[in-house]
Every structure is written in C-alpha cells, then in structure tokens.
Amino acid sequence: MATALITGASSGLGAEYARQLAARGADVVLVARDSDALEALAATLRRAHGVGVEVIVADLLDGAQLDRVVTRVSDRAHPVDVLVNNAGIGLPLDFERNDIEVEVRHLRLHDEVPMRLIHAALGPMLERGRGRILNVASIAAFMPRSTYGAAKGWIVSFSRWADVVYAPRGVTVTAVCAGFVHTNFHARLGLPPGEEGIPGWLWLDAPTVVSASLRDLARGRSVSIPSLRYKVLARLIPLLPDRLTASIGRRGR
C-alpha cells in the first residue's frame, strides 16, 4: 500500500489531495502548522477510508521543524511513495511595499522547502526504483506576476528538468499549474469570496484540480494544467508582450 506525504494539508488543495489519495487506499502523512485542523482531517480519513494517517505539526520555515519532515520523507524503513509539495502563501503584488523578510520567507516556502523535500525523497525512491513527486505550482508561472509568478516559474522549470532526469529511473516529477481555485487561500489574504477581482469563468474547484492532476501524475506528465481554459492561456500568455501580460497578472490576488 502506498504512502503519500502532503504539505499544507490542513486546508484547501492540500486537504483535498489527502482526501482523494486516502480514497484510493493510500496511507497519508499530513503536514501543516494547524494541529487542530490536521487532527480533525486525520480522524475523518481514518473513519471514512480505514487508512493509516500520520500527523506532523510543523512550520516548514523553522529549520528544526523542517528537519523533522525531511527525516520522515527520507525514512527508508517507512518509505514515502508519493510526495505532494503543496504548502504555500500569498502576498500583495506590490513588491516595493512588502517587507523584504516576508518576501524571503515567501521565496523559501515556495522554492527552498520543496527543493529540500524533493532531495530527501529522491534517494530512497531511486533506490526502490519507483516514486512520484507532485509540486503545486500555478498558472502564474507562465506570466510576469511579481515574486509569486517568479517562484512558481522556478518550481515548474525544476520539475520539468527533474522529470526528464529521474523518470527513466522510476521516479516521476509533476508540476501542477492550476489557475484560481475556490479554497481559503484568498480569504487568508483578506479577500472574501466575490471580492477577489477575478471573473467567474476563471474559477476552478479543488476536487476537479486535484483529480485532474492526480491523473496526470499517474501518467507521468511533467506539467499538469487542469482545465482546457488554462491550457489555452498557458500557450497564449508567452506569446503576448510582457507589458500586457503583467497588466493581466495584476488582476485579482
């Protein structure tokens, strides 16, 4: 039976990945800062699916707490078969107004933390000759969108390279590039539903995004873009002038 470790598992896409993977029979390791939310989700998954559930309460920007997650990911006696790097935060797009230390934390969470966890996972996975790594990126990776787009662009580029190098050895790497998804992500930025500045047709729901990306993960695709509308946008945006795409990217948060 496979074991999946999911970061940012207390809510949003992370919780949905946990639900869908558990429904497929995988044991899950839930990682996030919110102990109460993790324990509630763990109880639900055990009751609904009868799978094994571990809870690791950790702030991934704290070195010692991140080390505990790295240790679990690299545990050869209790291997992780699927690593889902989902933890993330959002910031206002006005870089010059943001506190630089907050920006650095934003960069570390979106790029350094997944890089460390991927590195920890690869050794045991390559030894076994199998494993899957899924990195939650964003459609923002394809457009100029402050440091968020830049951070997500890195994870997409790295995922594509890693998949080419490691897939022949049994370990696939997939970057998920969803667009705007109905979760609590925007609410945490102080934007209640309906006040995000995004047209209704651009919104996706979490179950659809997760199920589509898990299908692409199973197929070994290096980039997963759930929904036709965002597939079209991902191809169109790089053809447009930066000034125009940066202006488009400023819509919403």
PDB file of C-alpha atoms in Angstrom:
ATOM      1  CA  MET A   1       0.000   0.000   0.000  1.00  0.00           C
ATOM      2  CA  ALA A   2       1.391   3.415  -0.994  1.00  0.00           C
ATOM      3  CA  THR A   3       2.147   6.177   1.491  1.00  0.00           C
ATOM      4  CA  ALA A   4       1.703   9.828   0.465  1.00  0.00           C
ATOM      5  CA  LEU A   5       3.102  12.811   2.356  1.00  0.00           C
ATOM      6  CA  ILE A   6       1.298  16.102   1.772  1.00  0.00           C
ATOM      7  CA  THR A   7       2.490  19.505   2.962  1.00  0.00           C
ATOM      8  CA  GLY A   8      -0.005  22.275   3.604  1.00  0.00           C
ATOM      9  CA  ALA A   9      -2.518  19.510   4.297  1.00  0.00           C
ATOM     10  CA  SER A  10      -4.724  21.312   6.817  1.00  0.00           C
ATOM     11  CA  SER A  11      -6.972  23.032   4.242  1.00  0.00           C
ATOM     12  CA  GLY A  12      -7.541  23.853   0.591  1.00  0.00           C
ATOM     13  CA  LEU A  13      -5.799  21.806  -2.078  1.00  0.00           C
ATOM     14  CA  GLY A  14      -3.644  20.016   0.491  1.00  0.00           C
ATOM     15  CA  ALA A  15      -6.646  18.642   2.363  1.00  0.00           C
ATOM     16  CA  GLU A  16      -8.257  17.655  -0.938  1.00  0.00           C
ATOM     17  CA  TYR A  17      -5.129  15.764  -2.007  1.00  0.00           C
ATOM     18  CA  ALA A  18      -5.244  13.930   1.315  1.00  0.00           C
ATOM     19  CA  ARG A  19      -8.922  13.047   0.843  1.00  0.00           C
ATOM     20  CA  GLN A  20      -8.534  11.790  -2.706  1.00  0.00           C
ATOM     21  CA  LEU A  21      -5.341   9.829  -2.051  1.00  0.00           C
ATOM     22  CA  ALA A  22      -6.872   8.216   1.035  1.00  0.00           C
ATOM     23  CA  ALA A  23      -9.968   7.338  -1.000  1.00  0.00           C
ATOM     24  CA  ARG A  24      -7.643   5.479  -3.372  1.00  0.00           C
ATOM     25  CA  GLY A  25      -6.298   3.436  -0.462  1.00  0.00           C
ATOM     26  CA  ALA A  26      -3.064   5.302   0.267  1.00  0.00           C
ATOM     27  CA  ASP A  27      -1.849   5.853   3.795  1.00  0.00           C
ATOM     28  CA  VAL A  28      -1.188   9.567   4.294  1.00  0.00           C
ATOM     29  CA  VAL A  29       1.203  11.741   6.251  1.00  0.00           C
ATOM     30  CA  LEU A  30      -0.340  15.156   6.884  1.00  0.00           C
ATOM     31  CA  VAL A  31       1.989  18.119   7.394  1.00  0.00           C
ATOM     32  CA  ALA A  32       0.945  21.659   8.358  1.00  0.00           C
ATOM     33  CA  ARG A  33       1.039  24.143  11.239  1.00  0.00           C
ATOM     34  CA  ASP A  34      -2.593  23.868  12.358  1.00  0.00           C
ATOM     35  CA  SER A  35      -2.721  20.949  14.796  1.00  0.00           C
ATOM     36  CA  ASP A  36      -6.492  21.054  15.332  1.00  0.00           C
ATOM     37  CA  ALA A  37      -7.266  21.077  11.599  1.00  0.00           C
ATOM     38  CA  LEU A  38      -4.833  18.220  10.945  1.00  0.00           C
ATOM     39  CA  GLU A  39      -6.251  16.058  13.719  1.00  0.00           C
ATOM     40  CA  ALA A  40      -9.817  16.680  12.523  1.00  0.00           C
ATOM     41  CA  LEU A  41      -8.876  15.726   8.964  1.00  0.00           C
ATOM     42  CA  ALA A  42      -6.951  12.676  10.191  1.00  0.00           C
ATOM     43  CA  ALA A  43      -9.971  11.432  12.145  1.00  0.00           C
ATOM     44  CA  THR A  44     -12.217  11.872   9.111  1.00  0.00           C
ATOM     45  CA  LEU A  45      -9.835   9.972   6.828  1.00  0.00           C
ATOM     46  CA  ARG A  46      -9.407   7.088   9.255  1.00  0.00           C
ATOM     47  CA  ARG A  47     -13.154   6.798   9.730  1.00  0.00           C
ATOM     48  CA  ALA A  48     -14.087   7.149   6.045  1.00  0.00           C
ATOM     49  CA  HIS A  49     -11.346   5.100   4.411  1.00  0.00           C
ATOM     50  CA  GLY A  50      -9.674   2.970   7.085  1.00  0.00           C
ATOM     51  CA  VAL A  51      -6.204   4.082   6.030  1.00  0.00           C
ATOM     52  CA  GLY A  52      -3.170   4.830   8.152  1.00  0.00           C
ATOM     53  CA  VAL A  53      -2.766   8.526   8.945  1.00  0.00           C
ATOM     54  CA  GLU A  54       0.252  10.251  10.488  1.00  0.00           C
ATOM     55  CA  VAL A  55       0.184  13.866  11.600  1.00  0.00           C
ATOM     56  CA  ILE A  56       3.279  16.066  11.658  1.00  0.00           C
ATOM     57  CA  VAL A  57       2.647  19.543  13.031  1.00  0.00           C
ATOM     58  CA  ALA A  58       5.422  21.677  11.577  1.00  0.00           C
ATOM     59  CA  ASP A  59       6.210  25.190  10.434  1.00  0.00           C
ATOM     60  CA  LEU A  60       8.275  24.450   7.337  1.00  0.00           C
ATOM     61  CA  LEU A  61      10.089  27.783   7.660  1.00  0.00           C
ATOM     62  CA  ASP A  62      11.501  26.738  11.015  1.00  0.00           C
ATOM     63  CA  GLY A  63      14.745  24.837  10.423  1.00  0.00           C
ATOM     64  CA  ALA A  64      14.337  22.281  13.188  1.00  0.00           C
ATOM     65  CA  GLN A  65      10.707  21.590  12.295  1.00  0.00           C
ATOM     66  CA  LEU A  66      11.538  21.265   8.595  1.00  0.00           C
ATOM     67  CA  ASP A  67      14.273  18.785   9.530  1.00  0.00           C
ATOM     68  CA  ARG A  68      11.631  16.547  11.130  1.00  0.00           C
ATOM     69  CA  VAL A  69       9.714  16.438   7.862  1.00  0.00           C
ATOM     70  CA  VAL A  70      12.910  15.842   5.867  1.00  0.00           C
ATOM     71  CA  THR A  71      13.699  12.927   8.191  1.00  0.00           C
ATOM     72  CA  ARG A  72      10.248  11.427   7.623  1.00  0.00           C
ATOM     73  CA  VAL A  73      10.481  11.818   3.844  1.00  0.00           C
ATOM     74  CA  SER A  74      13.871  10.088   3.770  1.00  0.00           C
ATOM     75  CA  ASP A  75      12.871   7.256   6.142  1.00  0.00           C
ATOM     76  CA  ARG A  76      13.769   4.053   4.289  1.00  0.00           C
ATOM     77  CA  ALA A  77      12.042   1.824   6.847  1.00  0.00           C
ATOM     78  CA  HIS A  78       8.702   3.585   6.282  1.00  0.00           C
ATOM     79  CA  PRO A  79       9.025   4.880   2.717  1.00  0.00           C
ATOM     80  CA  VAL A  80       7.077   7.713   1.179  1.00  0.00           C
ATOM     81  CA  ASP A  81       5.872   6.691  -2.281  1.00  0.00           C
ATOM     82  CA  VAL A  82       4.162   9.978  -3.218  1.00  0.00           C
ATOM     83  CA  LEU A  83       5.397  13.417  -2.118  1.00  0.00           C
ATOM     84  CA  VAL A  84       2.985  16.333  -2.582  1.00  0.00           C
ATOM     85  CA  ASN A  85       4.645  19.729  -2.125  1.00  0.00           C
ATOM     86  CA  ASN A  86       1.612  21.942  -1.632  1.00  0.00           C
ATOM     87  CA  ALA A  87       2.421  24.374   1.216  1.00  0.00           C
ATOM     88  CA  GLY A  88       2.297  27.991   0.128  1.00  0.00           C
ATOM     89  CA  ILE A  89       1.340  31.545   0.995  1.00  0.00           C
ATOM     90  CA  GLY A  90       0.287  34.607  -0.969  1.00  0.00           C
ATOM     91  CA  LEU A  91       1.476  38.208  -0.788  1.00  0.00           C
ATOM     92  CA  PRO A  92       0.297  41.528  -2.194  1.00  0.00           C
ATOM     93  CA  LEU A  93       1.738  42.074  -5.661  1.00  0.00           C
ATOM     94  CA  ASP A  94       3.351  45.441  -4.818  1.00  0.00           C
ATOM     95  CA  PHE A  95       6.867  44.133  -4.205  1.00  0.00           C
ATOM     96  CA  GLU A  96       8.281  47.551  -3.246  1.00  0.00           C
ATOM     97  CA  ARG A  97       5.775  47.863  -0.382  1.00  0.00           C
ATOM     98  CA  ASN A  98       6.246  44.382   1.035  1.00  0.00           C
ATOM     99  CA  ASP A  99       8.570  43.710   3.926  1.00  0.00           C
ATOM    100  CA  ILE A 100      11.659  42.108   2.395  1.00  0.00           C
ATOM    101  CA  GLU A 101      11.918  39.494   5.156  1.00  0.00           C
ATOM    102  CA  VAL A 102       8.342  38.408   4.397  1.00  0.00           C
ATOM    103  CA  GLU A 103       9.298  38.170   0.719  1.00  0.00           C
ATOM    104  CA  VAL A 104      12.278  35.990   1.629  1.00  0.00           C
ATOM    105  CA  ARG A 105      10.033  33.676   3.667  1.00  0.00           C
ATOM    106  CA  HIS A 106       7.649  33.532   0.692  1.00  0.00           C
ATOM    107  CA  LEU A 107      10.514  32.507  -1.608  1.00  0.00           C
ATOM    108  CA  ARG A 108      11.828  29.911   0.831  1.00  0.00           C
ATOM    109  CA  LEU A 109       8.423  28.283   1.306  1.00  0.00           C
ATOM    110  CA  HIS A 110       7.696  28.060  -2.420  1.00  0.00           C
ATOM    111  CA  ASP A 111      11.156  27.013  -3.633  1.00  0.00           C
ATOM    112  CA  GLU A 112      13.684  26.117  -0.930  1.00  0.00           C
ATOM    113  CA  VAL A 113      11.332  23.909   1.104  1.00  0.00           C
ATOM    114  CA  PRO A 114      10.162  21.810  -1.882  1.00  0.00           C
ATOM    115  CA  MET A 115      13.753  21.528  -3.098  1.00  0.00           C
ATOM    116  CA  ARG A 116      14.871  20.140   0.264  1.00  0.00           C
ATOM    117  CA  LEU A 117      11.976  17.689   0.442  1.00  0.00           C
ATOM    118  CA  ILE A 118      12.493  16.539  -3.149  1.00  0.00           C
ATOM    119  CA  HIS A 119      16.178  15.974  -2.431  1.00  0.00           C
ATOM    120  CA  ALA A 120      15.300  13.964   0.672  1.00  0.00           C
ATOM    121  CA  ALA A 121      12.726  11.879  -1.216  1.00  0.00           C
ATOM    122  CA  LEU A 122      14.852  11.096  -4.247  1.00  0.00           C
ATOM    123  CA  GLY A 123      17.442   8.904  -2.520  1.00  0.00           C
ATOM    124  CA  PRO A 124      15.008   6.289  -1.170  1.00  0.00           C
ATOM    125  CA  MET A 125      12.751   6.491  -4.229  1.00  0.00           C
ATOM    126  CA  LEU A 126      15.624   5.905  -6.653  1.00  0.00           C
ATOM    127  CA  GLU A 127      16.876   3.004  -4.554  1.00  0.00           C
ATOM    128  CA  ARG A 128      13.440   1.375  -4.823  1.00  0.00           C
ATOM    129  CA  GLY A 129      13.131   2.296  -8.485  1.00  0.00           C
ATOM    130  CA  ARG A 130       9.744   3.960  -8.040  1.00  0.00           C
ATOM    131  CA  GLY A 131       8.149   7.112  -6.682  1.00  0.00           C
ATOM    132  CA  ARG A 132       6.068  10.114  -7.627  1.00  0.00           C
ATOM    133  CA  ILE A 133       6.626  13.755  -6.716  1.00  0.00           C
ATOM    134  CA  LEU A 134       3.942  16.364  -7.271  1.00  0.00           C
ATOM    135  CA  ASN A 135       4.734  20.063  -6.892  1.00  0.00           C
ATOM    136  CA  VAL A 136       1.841  22.509  -6.715  1.00  0.00           C
ATOM    137  CA  ALA A 137       2.818  25.473  -8.882  1.00  0.00           C
ATOM    138  CA  SER A 138       0.448  27.892 -10.635  1.00  0.00           C
ATOM    139  CA  ILE A 139      -0.598  29.249 -13.997  1.00  0.00           C
ATOM    140  CA  ALA A 140       1.224  32.373 -12.734  1.00  0.00           C
ATOM    141  CA  ALA A 141       4.447  30.549 -13.612  1.00  0.00           C
ATOM    142  CA  PHE A 142       3.785  31.488 -17.254  1.00  0.00           C
ATOM    143  CA  MET A 143       3.363  35.241 -16.733  1.00  0.00           C
ATOM    144  CA  PRO A 144       5.155  38.161 -15.050  1.00  0.00           C
ATOM    145  CA  ARG A 145       3.367  38.295 -11.681  1.00  0.00           C
ATOM    146  CA  SER A 146       5.661  39.723  -9.017  1.00  0.00           C
ATOM    147  CA  THR A 147       7.630  37.271  -6.898  1.00  0.00           C
ATOM    148  CA  TYR A 148       4.782  34.729  -6.816  1.00  0.00           C
ATOM    149  CA  GLY A 149       4.993  34.100 -10.560  1.00  0.00           C
ATOM    150  CA  ALA A 150       8.779  34.012 -10.353  1.00  0.00           C
ATOM    151  CA  ALA A 151       8.769  31.463  -7.520  1.00  0.00           C
ATOM    152  CA  LYS A 152       6.259  29.255  -9.320  1.00  0.00           C
ATOM    153  CA  GLY A 153       8.240  29.577 -12.555  1.00  0.00           C
ATOM    154  CA  TRP A 154      11.242  28.092 -10.762  1.00  0.00           C
ATOM    155  CA  ILE A 155       9.314  25.087  -9.473  1.00  0.00           C
ATOM    156  CA  VAL A 156       7.889  24.393 -12.951  1.00  0.00           C
ATOM    157  CA  SER A 157      11.307  24.598 -14.593  1.00  0.00           C
ATOM    158  CA  PHE A 158      12.916  22.407 -11.939  1.00  0.00           C
ATOM    159  CA  SER A 159      10.091  19.845 -12.128  1.00  0.00           C
ATOM    160  CA  ARG A 160      10.414  19.544 -15.894  1.00  0.00           C
ATOM    161  CA  TRP A 161      14.161  19.002 -15.632  1.00  0.00           C
ATOM    162  CA  ALA A 162      13.862  16.534 -12.750  1.00  0.00           C
ATOM    163  CA  ASP A 163      11.242  14.502 -14.597  1.00  0.00           C
ATOM    164  CA  VAL A 164      13.494  14.153 -17.638  1.00  0.00           C
ATOM    165  CA  VAL A 165      16.420  13.024 -15.472  1.00  0.00           C
ATOM    166  CA  TYR A 166      14.666  10.746 -12.971  1.00  0.00           C
ATOM    167  CA  ALA A 167      11.653   9.298 -14.816  1.00  0.00           C
ATOM    168  CA  PRO A 168      13.858   6.742 -16.649  1.00  0.00           C
ATOM    169  CA  ARG A 169      14.914   5.550 -13.177  1.00  0.00           C
ATOM    170  CA  GLY A 170      11.321   5.149 -11.982  1.00  0.00           C
ATOM    171  CA  VAL A 171      10.667   8.495 -10.254  1.00  0.00           C
ATOM    172  CA  THR A 172       8.362  10.956 -11.994  1.00  0.00           C
ATOM    173  CA  VAL A 173       8.045  14.655 -11.121  1.00  0.00           C
ATOM    174  CA  THR A 174       4.950  16.701 -11.970  1.00  0.00           C
ATOM    175  CA  ALA A 175       4.284  20.431 -11.564  1.00  0.00           C
ATOM    176  CA  VAL A 176       0.601  21.329 -11.205  1.00  0.00           C
ATOM    177  CA  CYS A 177      -0.274  24.668 -12.780  1.00  0.00           C
ATOM    178  CA  ALA A 178      -3.808  25.467 -11.717  1.00  0.00           C
ATOM    179  CA  GLY A 179      -5.415  28.839 -12.020  1.00  0.00           C
ATOM    180  CA  PHE A 180      -7.766  30.413  -9.497  1.00  0.00           C
ATOM    181  CA  VAL A 181      -9.210  27.733  -7.231  1.00  0.00           C
ATOM    182  CA  HIS A 182     -12.010  28.070  -4.684  1.00  0.00           C
ATOM    183  CA  THR A 183     -10.156  27.473  -1.396  1.00  0.00           C
ATOM    184  CA  ASN A 184      -9.412  29.643   1.645  1.00  0.00           C
ATOM    185  CA  PHE A 185      -6.181  30.925   0.033  1.00  0.00           C
ATOM    186  CA  HIS A 186      -7.637  34.300  -0.920  1.00  0.00           C
ATOM    187  CA  ALA A 187      -9.582  34.662   2.306  1.00  0.00           C
ATOM    188  CA  ARG A 188      -6.274  34.477   4.198  1.00  0.00           C
ATOM    189  CA  LEU A 189      -5.184  37.499   2.143  1.00  0.00           C
ATOM    190  CA  GLY A 190      -8.236  39.404   3.392  1.00  0.00           C
ATOM    191  CA  LEU A 191     -10.316  38.862   0.260  1.00  0.00           C
ATOM    192  CA  PRO A 192     -13.725  37.263   0.973  1.00  0.00           C
ATOM    193  CA  PRO A 193     -15.456  35.278  -1.800  1.00  0.00           C
ATOM    194  CA  GLY A 194     -16.660  37.618  -4.532  1.00  0.00           C
ATOM    195  CA  GLU A 195     -14.087  40.305  -3.710  1.00  0.00           C
ATOM    196  CA  GLU A 196     -11.016  38.726  -5.316  1.00  0.00           C
ATOM    197  CA  GLY A 197     -11.343  40.688  -8.562  1.00  0.00           C
ATOM    198  CA  ILE A 198     -11.478  37.540 -10.725  1.00  0.00           C
ATOM    199  CA  PRO A 199     -14.177  36.798 -13.335  1.00  0.00           C
ATOM    200  CA  GLY A 200     -16.330  33.812 -12.527  1.00  0.00           C
ATOM    201  CA  TRP A 201     -15.308  31.780 -15.601  1.00  0.00           C
ATOM    202  CA  LEU A 202     -11.691  31.614 -14.381  1.00  0.00           C
ATOM    203  CA  TRP A 203     -12.523  29.822 -11.133  1.00  0.00           C
ATOM    204  CA  LEU A 204     -11.965  26.095 -10.635  1.00  0.00           C
ATOM    205  CA  ASP A 205     -12.961  23.881  -7.719  1.00  0.00           C
ATOM    206  CA  ALA A 206     -10.444  21.960  -5.632  1.00  0.00           C
ATOM    207  CA  PRO A 207     -11.777  18.415  -6.295  1.00  0.00           C
ATOM    208  CA  THR A 208     -11.536  18.950 -10.064  1.00  0.00           C
ATOM    209  CA  VAL A 209      -7.995  20.332  -9.876  1.00  0.00           C
ATOM    210  CA  VAL A 210      -6.801  17.524  -7.620  1.00  0.00           C
ATOM    211  CA  SER A 211      -8.395  14.689  -9.590  1.00  0.00           C
ATOM    212  CA  ALA A 212      -7.045  16.033 -12.899  1.00  0.00           C
ATOM    213  CA  SER A 213      -3.548  16.487 -11.502  1.00  0.00           C
ATOM    214  CA  LEU A 214      -3.521  13.007  -9.945  1.00  0.00           C
ATOM    215  CA  ARG A 215      -4.435  11.560 -13.344  1.00  0.00           C
ATOM    216  CA  ASP A 216      -1.514  13.437 -14.893  1.00  0.00           C
ATOM    217  CA  LEU A 217       0.738  12.292 -12.057  1.00  0.00           C
ATOM    218  CA  ALA A 218      -0.221   8.666 -12.753  1.00  0.00           C
ATOM    219  CA  ARG A 219       0.535   9.207 -16.447  1.00  0.00           C
ATOM    220  CA  GLY A 220       3.962  10.619 -15.618  1.00  0.00           C
ATOM    221  CA  ARG A 221       3.382  14.065 -17.115  1.00  0.00           C
ATOM    222  CA  SER A 222       5.904  16.692 -16.063  1.00  0.00           C
ATOM    223  CA  VAL A 223       3.378  19.559 -16.212  1.00  0.00           C
ATOM    224  CA  SER A 224      -0.310  19.283 -15.346  1.00  0.00           C
ATOM    225  CA  ILE A 225      -2.655  22.139 -16.277  1.00  0.00           C
ATOM    226  CA  PRO A 226      -6.181  21.288 -15.110  1.00  0.00           C
ATOM    227  CA  SER A 227      -8.968  22.538 -17.419  1.00  0.00           C
ATOM    228  CA  LEU A 228      -8.931  23.431 -21.100  1.00  0.00           C
ATOM    229  CA  ARG A 229      -9.281  27.156 -20.437  1.00  0.00           C
ATOM    230  CA  TYR A 230      -5.981  27.278 -18.563  1.00  0.00           C
ATOM    231  CA  LYS A 231      -4.240  25.029 -21.099  1.00  0.00           C
ATOM    232  CA  VAL A 232      -5.141  27.628 -23.742  1.00  0.00           C
ATOM    233  CA  LEU A 233      -3.994  30.508 -21.535  1.00  0.00           C
ATOM    234  CA  ALA A 234      -0.671  28.787 -20.780  1.00  0.00           C
ATOM    235  CA  ARG A 235       0.057  28.592 -24.510  1.00  0.00           C
ATOM    236  CA  LEU A 236      -1.208  32.074 -25.299  1.00  0.00           C
ATOM    237  CA  ILE A 237       0.370  34.117 -22.499  1.00  0.00           C
ATOM    238  CA  PRO A 238       4.041  33.590 -23.501  1.00  0.00           C
ATOM    239  CA  LEU A 239       3.231  34.915 -26.991  1.00  0.00           C
ATOM    240  CA  LEU A 240       1.961  38.254 -25.668  1.00  0.00           C
ATOM    241  CA  PRO A 241       4.110  41.301 -24.747  1.00  0.00           C
ATOM    242  CA  ASP A 242       5.318  41.381 -21.138  1.00  0.00           C
ATOM    243  CA  ARG A 243       3.646  44.749 -20.563  1.00  0.00           C
ATOM    244  CA  LEU A 244       0.269  43.257 -21.463  1.00  0.00           C
ATOM    245  CA  THR A 245       0.659  40.020 -19.508  1.00  0.00           C
ATOM    246  CA  ALA A 246       1.958  41.869 -16.445  1.00  0.00           C
ATOM    247  CA  SER A 247      -1.146  44.058 -16.608  1.00  0.00           C
ATOM    248  CA  ILE A 248      -3.360  40.971 -16.856  1.00  0.00           C
ATOM    249  CA  GLY A 249      -1.452  39.415 -13.961  1.00  0.00           C
ATOM    250  CA  ARG A 250      -2.303  42.330 -11.693  1.00  0.00           C
ATOM    251  CA  ARG A 251      -5.965  41.361 -11.755  1.00  0.00           C
ATOM    252  CA  GLY A 252      -7.037  39.730  -8.547  1.00  0.00           C
ATOM    253  CA  ARG A 253      -4.701  38.431  -5.867  1.00  0.00           C
TER     254      ARG A 253
END
